[in-house]
Structure formats: structure tokens, C-alpha cells
Amino acid sequence: MNVFSHNKLLTLESGITLPGYYLAYNTYGTLNETRDNVIWVFHALTANSDPADWWSGLFGAGKLLDPNRFFIICVNMPGSCYGSIGPLDIDPRTTSTAAHPFFHDFPFFTPRDMARAYAPLLEYFDIKKIHFGIGGSMGGQQLLEWAVEAPDLFNFIFPIATNAVHSPWGIAFNASQRLCIEADSTWKEDAATAGMEGMKVARSVALISYRNYNTYQLHQSESTSEQIDHFRSDSYQRYQGEKLARRFNAFSYYALTRSMDSHNLGRGRSSIEGALTRIKARTLVIGIHTDILFPPHEQQFIADHIPGATCRIIDSVYGHDGFLLEHEQIQQLIRNFMLRSVSGSGQTSTSQELTTD
């Protein structure tokens, strides 16, 4: 993992100005001479800057994200707890004699703020063009914001299981999760462990939106009709909360759910539809037919308003989490789309274009 420090003022959409910030990031592969073999991967809510860790089905030799052919960049989003500026870090607005962590005072970044924070890293690498950007869920929100902010930056974009504006339904789920954290008696403390029990419950709430009825029916049903207690789905919910608590903190979880809620491409622009028409990248939007958190009509809406965009909906029993698990379907859709795009434009496939194996 690397850390990029930017020591210039950054004014967030909230109006708060930071004197500087830092981003944890990983790179894989080698930047070619023309500096145009770049893939930018945007991670989702609780992931990190290592796509090999959470998207291993797409990452590696011969796969979509192939470090032998591409220069791959993934940045840990601000507000997270995996190396970028976050709630447990020292507030740079305080003096050295009174320095203290942000804790509850962390100024959350909107997805638009995040995209703007990444731009100086692009300048650091002297990259003028990104071959393609890809991200699911909250990662897709950041990708869309950047593609609107910088229409000439991406050749291709692949937003997956995401939206152009976070829905009232999605906000309600996130609000319910924050209520779980707020109900934790330790939440008001200025301590790294504050709110952790509440976050475990919040994760349980989130899982219901990440999966669906059929997912639980398939994987958490009992093997006998005699069970009256200690059900599999009960233990599964508890296990997932404990699992997250071992690697995350409640401050980051609270801040990032607020970040997701703030997502609206139309804010400060003519409209959501007008913002999407600014995107020039060749776009394939991918949805999941069982996704109840980001239902397919949200992806269709994106594709309907980006000039020339295509929308494809994949089958998956896993609901929203299918964007992390259905790697074979996602990879094939993207490869086919890029091949058709090159063929349709009359171009000859170049070294950075994807080819089927």
C-alpha cells in the first residue's frame, strides 16, 4: 500500500475546508510509454484499495483486471479505515499542541468530493486518460461522478449495481444502520471502539438489503423440521456482524453511509438526466435482477441518459452482493462490449484492448 499526501486546500461540498488530506492506494502492473493502459477500480462501502482481496474473481493474469497488461489503480476512499484520511486520524485543522482525532467531527466526503480528491493523484502519475473505470455499488457512484466531472477522462466506464441518485429506500436502510450505532451506549465516546456493538447490528440490517428472500432460503434453510431455536439465519447475521467488527470501525461505517446517502448527480447541475448526458465514455451499465437495494431500473435509467450507453442485467441468486460474486458473467459482458465497441468503430484492437481468452 502507498500513501499520497496532498497539501493543498480541499473544500468539500459541505462547505468545510481541509488544509490537506492523504489517500491510501495500490497500483499493479506497469504504466506503458503512452500512459494509456490505465484501469481505475473504485471499491464499495467497507472494502479496501486491494481489489485482489475482494474482487479476486476479476483480478489476476488472464482476467479482466490483468496486471500483466494494465496499470491498475485502486484508492481507498476518504472516510474509510484502510489508510486514507478517516475519522480515527488526527484532525489537521487542530494545532500540534491540541491535536486529536476527528472522531464524531469527521467531515464526510460526498462521492463527488471523493472523485475530486482523486484527481491530484492522477496528476501525480501524469495520466491524462484512463482506459476504463469500473466500480460497483458506492464505487459505481464515485465512478459516475468522476465521469461527469471529467467527460474526456475515460475511454470506457463500467458502473455496476449502482445509481445516479441514492434512493429514499437506500437512504432508509442506511439511516436504520446509523440508528443501530446511535443506540449503542458507547457511541458518544471519543474512543476508537465506540459504537462497535451497534455497528454489528447495523451490519445485520445491511445484509438483508444486500441479499434477498431467495438467497436466505437457499443458503440458510434448516436441514430438519424439528428446529425450534438456534437457526442458521440467526447465527449467520450474528457472525457477519462480528466479522465486520474485526476489521472496521463504527465511525467509518457511520460516515460512509452518510456519503452514500448524499449521492446525487443532479446536485448543482441542470438535472440528473442532464448530468448523465455529459458523459462521453463508452458505457456499459450492469445490474442484477435480484438486487433489491439498487434495483435494475436504476441501472436502466443511467443507460437511458448516457449517450450510446448499454444496460445489461445479469442473473444471480445473491442479490446486490452479486456484483462481488458473479465475476464470470461480469467479465464476459465487459469483454464482449469492448470488442463490439472496437469492431463497430472500425478500429483495430490495440495492446490495451481486452480480448477473449
Coordinates of C-alpha atoms in Angstrom, one line a residue:
M1 CA 0.0 0.0 0.0
N2 CA 1.2 3.5 -0.8
V3 CA 0.1 6.9 0.6
F4 CA -0.4 10.0 -1.4
S5 CA -0.4 13.3 0.5
H6 CA -1.9 16.4 -0.9
N7 CA -1.0 19.5 1.0
K8 CA -3.4 22.0 -0.7
L9 CA -6.8 23.2 0.5
L10 CA -9.8 21.0 -0.3
T11 CA -13.2 22.5 0.1
L12 CA -15.9 19.8 0.4
E13 CA -19.5 20.1 -0.8
S14 CA -20.5 20.6 2.9
G15 CA -18.5 23.9 2.9
I16 CA -15.8 22.5 5.2
T17 CA -12.2 23.2 4.0
L18 CA -9.4 20.8 4.9
P19 CA -5.8 22.1 4.7
G20 CA -4.8 18.8 3.2
Y21 CA -5.6 15.1 3.0
Y22 CA -4.0 11.8 2.2
L23 CA -5.1 8.7 0.3
A24 CA -4.0 5.1 0.6
Y25 CA -3.8 3.4 -2.8
N26 CA -2.4 0.3 -4.5
T27 CA -1.1 0.0 -8.0
Y28 CA -0.5 -3.1 -10.1
G29 CA 1.3 -3.6 -13.3
T30 CA 3.4 -1.1 -15.3
L31 CA 2.4 2.1 -16.9
N32 CA 3.2 1.9 -20.6
E33 CA 5.1 4.5 -22.6
T34 CA 2.0 6.3 -23.8
R35 CA 0.5 6.2 -20.3
D36 CA -2.9 5.0 -21.7
N37 CA -3.2 1.4 -20.3
V38 CA -4.7 2.6 -17.0
I39 CA -7.6 0.9 -15.2
W40 CA -9.1 2.7 -12.2
V41 CA -11.0 0.4 -9.8
F42 CA -13.4 2.0 -7.3
H43 CA -14.2 0.0 -4.2
A44 CA -17.5 -0.3 -2.3
L45 CA -18.5 0.7 1.2
T46 CA -16.3 -1.5 3.5
A47 CA -13.7 -2.7 1.0
N48 CA -10.1 -1.5 0.7
S49 CA -7.6 -0.5 -2.0
D50 CA -6.6 -4.1 -2.8
P51 CA -9.0 -5.5 -5.4
A52 CA -7.1 -8.7 -5.4
D53 CA -8.6 -9.1 -1.8
W54 CA -12.3 -8.6 -2.6
W55 CA -12.6 -9.0 -6.4
S56 CA -10.2 -11.9 -6.9
G57 CA -12.6 -13.4 -9.5
L58 CA -11.8 -10.4 -11.8
F59 CA -8.2 -9.7 -10.8
G60 CA -5.1 -11.6 -12.0
A61 CA -3.3 -12.9 -15.0
G62 CA -5.7 -13.6 -17.9
K63 CA -8.6 -11.9 -16.1
L64 CA -10.4 -8.6 -16.7
L65 CA -8.1 -6.8 -14.3
D66 CA -4.8 -8.2 -15.6
P67 CA -1.7 -6.5 -14.1
N68 CA 0.4 -8.1 -16.8
R69 CA -1.3 -5.9 -19.4
F70 CA -2.6 -2.9 -17.5
F71 CA -1.6 -0.3 -14.9
I72 CA -4.3 -0.8 -12.3
I73 CA -5.0 1.8 -9.6
C74 CA -7.4 1.5 -6.6
V75 CA -7.7 4.2 -4.0
N76 CA -9.1 3.7 -0.5
M77 CA -12.0 6.2 -0.3
P78 CA -11.7 9.1 2.3
G79 CA -13.6 8.2 5.4
S80 CA -12.6 4.6 5.4
C81 CA -10.3 3.0 7.9
Y82 CA -7.8 1.4 5.5
G83 CA -5.2 4.1 5.2
S84 CA -6.9 7.2 3.7
I85 CA -7.9 10.2 5.8
G86 CA -10.7 9.0 8.2
P87 CA -12.4 9.6 11.5
L88 CA -9.8 8.0 13.7
D89 CA -7.0 10.1 12.2
I90 CA -5.7 13.4 13.6
D91 CA -7.7 16.4 12.5
P92 CA -5.3 18.5 10.5
R93 CA -7.3 21.6 11.5
T94 CA -6.0 21.4 15.1
T95 CA -2.7 22.6 16.3
S96 CA 0.1 20.2 17.3
T97 CA -0.4 21.0 21.0
A98 CA -4.1 20.3 20.8
A99 CA -4.1 17.6 18.1
H100 CA -6.8 15.0 18.4
P101 CA -8.6 12.5 16.1
F102 CA -11.7 13.6 14.2
F103 CA -14.0 11.0 15.8
H104 CA -17.5 12.4 15.5
D105 CA -16.3 15.6 13.8
F106 CA -15.0 13.9 10.6
P107 CA -16.3 16.0 7.7
F108 CA -17.8 13.3 5.5
F109 CA -16.9 13.3 1.8
T110 CA -19.7 13.0 -0.8
P111 CA -18.9 10.7 -3.8
R112 CA -18.3 13.9 -5.8
D113 CA -15.8 15.1 -3.1
M114 CA -14.0 11.7 -3.4
A115 CA -13.7 12.0 -7.2
R116 CA -12.2 15.5 -6.8
A117 CA -9.8 14.2 -4.2
Y118 CA -8.5 11.5 -6.6
A119 CA -7.7 14.0 -9.4
P120 CA -4.4 15.2 -7.9
L121 CA -3.2 11.6 -7.7
L122 CA -3.9 11.3 -11.4
E123 CA -1.7 14.4 -12.0
Y124 CA 1.0 12.9 -9.8
F125 CA 1.2 9.9 -12.2
D126 CA 1.0 12.3 -15.2
I127 CA -2.0 10.3 -16.5
K128 CA -4.3 12.1 -19.0
K129 CA -6.5 9.2 -20.0
I130 CA -8.0 6.2 -18.2
H131 CA -8.7 3.3 -20.4
F132 CA -11.6 2.2 -18.3
G133 CA -13.1 2.8 -14.9
I134 CA -15.0 0.1 -13.0
G135 CA -16.9 0.1 -9.7
G136 CA -19.9 -1.5 -8.0
S137 CA -22.4 0.0 -5.6
M138 CA -20.8 3.0 -3.9
G139 CA -17.8 2.5 -6.1
G140 CA -20.0 3.0 -9.1
Q141 CA -21.4 6.2 -7.6
Q142 CA -17.8 7.6 -7.5
L143 CA -17.1 6.4 -11.0
L144 CA -20.2 8.2 -12.4
E145 CA -19.3 11.4 -10.5
W146 CA -15.9 11.5 -12.0
A147 CA -17.1 10.7 -15.5
V148 CA -19.5 13.6 -15.2
E149 CA -16.8 15.9 -13.8
A150 CA -14.2 15.0 -16.4
P151 CA -16.1 13.8 -19.5
D152 CA -12.9 13.3 -21.6
L153 CA -11.0 11.3 -18.9
F154 CA -12.3 7.7 -19.5
N155 CA -12.5 5.7 -22.7
F156 CA -14.9 3.2 -21.1
I157 CA -16.8 3.1 -17.9
F158 CA -18.5 0.1 -16.2
P159 CA -20.8 1.1 -13.3
I160 CA -22.2 -2.0 -11.7
A161 CA -25.2 -2.3 -9.4
T162 CA -25.2 1.4 -8.7
N163 CA -27.4 4.5 -9.3
A164 CA -27.4 8.1 -10.4
V165 CA -29.0 9.3 -7.1
H166 CA -29.3 7.3 -3.9
S167 CA -32.9 6.4 -3.4
P168 CA -35.2 7.0 -0.4
W169 CA -35.2 3.2 0.0
G170 CA -31.4 3.1 0.2
I171 CA -31.2 6.1 2.5
A172 CA -33.8 4.4 4.8
F173 CA -31.6 1.3 5.1
N174 CA -28.5 3.4 5.8
A175 CA -30.4 5.6 8.4
S176 CA -31.6 2.4 10.1
Q177 CA -28.0 1.2 10.3
R178 CA -26.9 4.6 11.8
L179 CA -29.8 4.3 14.3
C180 CA -28.3 1.0 15.4
I181 CA -24.9 2.6 16.0
E182 CA -26.5 5.6 17.8
A183 CA -28.4 3.2 20.1
D184 CA -25.0 1.8 21.4
S185 CA -24.4 3.4 24.8
T186 CA -20.7 3.9 23.9
W187 CA -21.3 5.8 20.7
K188 CA -20.9 9.3 22.1
E189 CA -17.4 8.4 23.5
D190 CA -14.3 9.7 21.8
A191 CA -12.7 6.2 21.6
A192 CA -11.7 4.0 18.7
T193 CA -14.0 1.3 19.9
A194 CA -17.1 3.5 20.3
G195 CA -20.3 2.1 18.7
M196 CA -18.9 -1.2 17.8
E197 CA -21.8 -3.3 19.2
G198 CA -24.2 -1.0 17.4
M199 CA -22.2 -1.5 14.2
K200 CA -22.6 -5.3 14.4
V201 CA -26.4 -4.8 14.5
A202 CA -26.1 -2.3 11.6
R203 CA -24.3 -4.9 9.5
S204 CA -27.1 -7.3 10.1
V205 CA -29.6 -4.8 8.8
A206 CA -27.4 -4.1 5.8
L207 CA -27.2 -7.8 4.9
I208 CA -30.9 -8.1 4.4
S209 CA -30.6 -5.4 1.7
Y210 CA -27.5 -7.0 0.2
R211 CA -29.2 -10.4 -0.3
N212 CA -32.9 -11.3 -0.6
Y213 CA -35.6 -13.8 0.4
N214 CA -34.3 -16.5 -2.1
T215 CA -30.7 -16.1 -1.0
Y216 CA -31.5 -16.9 2.6
Q217 CA -34.0 -19.6 1.5
L218 CA -31.2 -21.3 -0.5
H219 CA -28.3 -20.9 1.9
Q220 CA -29.8 -20.6 5.4
S221 CA -32.7 -23.0 5.5
E222 CA -32.7 -25.7 8.2
S223 CA -32.0 -29.3 7.3
T224 CA -34.7 -30.5 9.6
S225 CA -38.3 -29.6 10.5
E226 CA -37.5 -30.2 14.2
Q227 CA -35.5 -27.0 14.8
I228 CA -37.1 -24.6 17.3
D229 CA -34.1 -22.4 18.1
H230 CA -30.5 -21.5 17.1
F231 CA -31.5 -21.1 13.5
R232 CA -28.9 -20.8 10.7
S233 CA -30.0 -17.4 9.6
D234 CA -29.8 -16.1 13.1
S235 CA -26.2 -17.3 13.6
Y236 CA -25.3 -16.0 10.1
Q237 CA -26.5 -12.5 11.0
R238 CA -24.5 -12.5 14.2
Y239 CA -21.4 -13.9 12.6
Q240 CA -21.4 -11.3 9.8
G241 CA -21.6 -8.5 12.5
E242 CA -18.7 -10.0 14.4
K243 CA -16.7 -10.5 11.2
L244 CA -17.0 -6.8 10.2
A245 CA -16.2 -5.6 13.8
R246 CA -12.8 -7.4 13.5
R247 CA -11.8 -5.3 10.5
F248 CA -13.8 -2.0 10.6
N249 CA -14.9 0.7 12.9
A250 CA -18.2 2.4 13.6
F251 CA -17.0 5.9 12.8
S252 CA -16.1 5.0 9.3
Y253 CA -19.2 3.0 8.8
Y254 CA -21.4 5.9 10.0
A255 CA -19.5 8.4 7.8
L256 CA -19.5 6.3 4.7
T257 CA -23.2 5.5 4.8
R258 CA -23.8 9.3 5.0
S259 CA -21.5 9.7 2.0
M260 CA -23.6 7.2 0.0
D261 CA -26.8 8.9 1.0
S262 CA -25.5 12.3 -0.4
H263 CA -25.0 10.9 -3.9
N264 CA -27.0 12.8 -6.4
L265 CA -25.5 13.6 -9.9
G266 CA -28.0 16.4 -10.4
R267 CA -26.9 18.5 -7.4
G268 CA -25.7 21.9 -8.6
R269 CA -26.3 20.8 -12.2
S270 CA -29.2 21.2 -14.6
S271 CA -30.7 17.8 -13.6
I272 CA -29.7 14.2 -13.0
E273 CA -30.5 13.5 -16.7
G274 CA -28.5 16.5 -17.8
A275 CA -25.5 15.4 -15.8
L276 CA -25.6 11.9 -17.3
T277 CA -25.6 13.4 -20.9
R278 CA -22.2 15.0 -20.1
I279 CA -20.6 11.5 -20.0
K280 CA -18.6 10.8 -23.2
A281 CA -17.1 7.4 -22.2
R282 CA -18.4 4.3 -23.9
T283 CA -20.6 2.9 -21.2
L284 CA -21.9 -0.5 -20.2
V285 CA -24.1 -0.4 -17.1
I286 CA -24.6 -3.7 -15.4
G287 CA -27.4 -4.5 -13.0
I288 CA -28.6 -7.6 -11.1
H289 CA -32.1 -8.8 -11.5
T290 CA -32.4 -9.8 -7.8
D291 CA -30.9 -6.6 -6.4
I292 CA -33.4 -5.1 -4.0
L293 CA -31.1 -2.3 -2.8
F294 CA -30.1 -1.0 -6.3
P295 CA -32.9 -2.5 -8.4
P296 CA -32.3 -2.9 -12.2
H297 CA -34.5 0.1 -13.2
E298 CA -31.9 2.3 -11.6
Q299 CA -29.2 1.0 -13.9
Q300 CA -31.5 1.2 -16.9
F301 CA -32.1 4.9 -16.0
I302 CA -28.4 5.5 -16.1
A303 CA -28.0 3.9 -19.5
D304 CA -31.1 5.7 -20.9
H305 CA -29.4 9.0 -20.4
I306 CA -25.7 8.4 -21.2
P307 CA -25.3 8.9 -24.9
G308 CA -24.9 5.5 -26.6
A309 CA -24.8 3.6 -23.3
T310 CA -25.9 -0.1 -23.0
C311 CA -27.5 -1.8 -20.0
R312 CA -27.3 -5.5 -19.2
I313 CA -29.0 -7.3 -16.3
I314 CA -27.4 -10.5 -15.0
D315 CA -28.9 -13.4 -13.2
S316 CA -27.8 -14.1 -9.7
V317 CA -29.3 -15.6 -6.5
Y318 CA -27.0 -13.3 -4.4
G319 CA -28.9 -10.0 -4.9
H320 CA -26.8 -6.9 -4.6
D321 CA -23.8 -8.9 -3.5
G322 CA -23.8 -10.4 -6.9
F323 CA -21.5 -7.6 -8.1
L324 CA -18.8 -9.2 -6.0
L325 CA -19.6 -12.8 -6.8
E326 CA -20.8 -13.1 -10.4
H327 CA -17.3 -12.4 -11.8
E328 CA -17.7 -14.7 -14.8
Q329 CA -20.8 -13.0 -16.1
I330 CA -19.5 -9.5 -15.4
Q331 CA -16.1 -10.3 -17.1
Q332 CA -17.8 -11.8 -20.2
L333 CA -20.2 -8.9 -20.6
I334 CA -17.4 -6.3 -20.4
R335 CA -15.1 -8.2 -22.8
N336 CA -17.9 -8.6 -25.3
F337 CA -18.9 -5.0 -25.0
M338 CA -15.4 -3.7 -25.6
L339 CA -14.8 -6.0 -28.6
R340 CA -18.1 -4.8 -30.2
S341 CA -17.1 -1.2 -29.5
V342 CA -13.8 -1.6 -31.2
S343 CA -15.3 -3.5 -34.1
G344 CA -18.1 -1.1 -34.5
S345 CA -15.8 1.9 -34.6
G346 CA -13.7 0.3 -37.4
Q347 CA -10.6 0.3 -35.2
T348 CA -8.0 -2.4 -34.9
S349 CA -7.6 -3.9 -31.5
T350 CA -4.6 -2.4 -29.7
S351 CA -2.5 -3.7 -26.9
Q352 CA -4.7 -2.2 -24.2
E353 CA -8.0 -3.5 -25.6
L354 CA -9.4 -6.6 -24.0
T355 CA -9.7 -9.8 -25.9
T356 CA -11.4 -13.0 -25.2
D357 CA -9.3 -15.8 -23.9

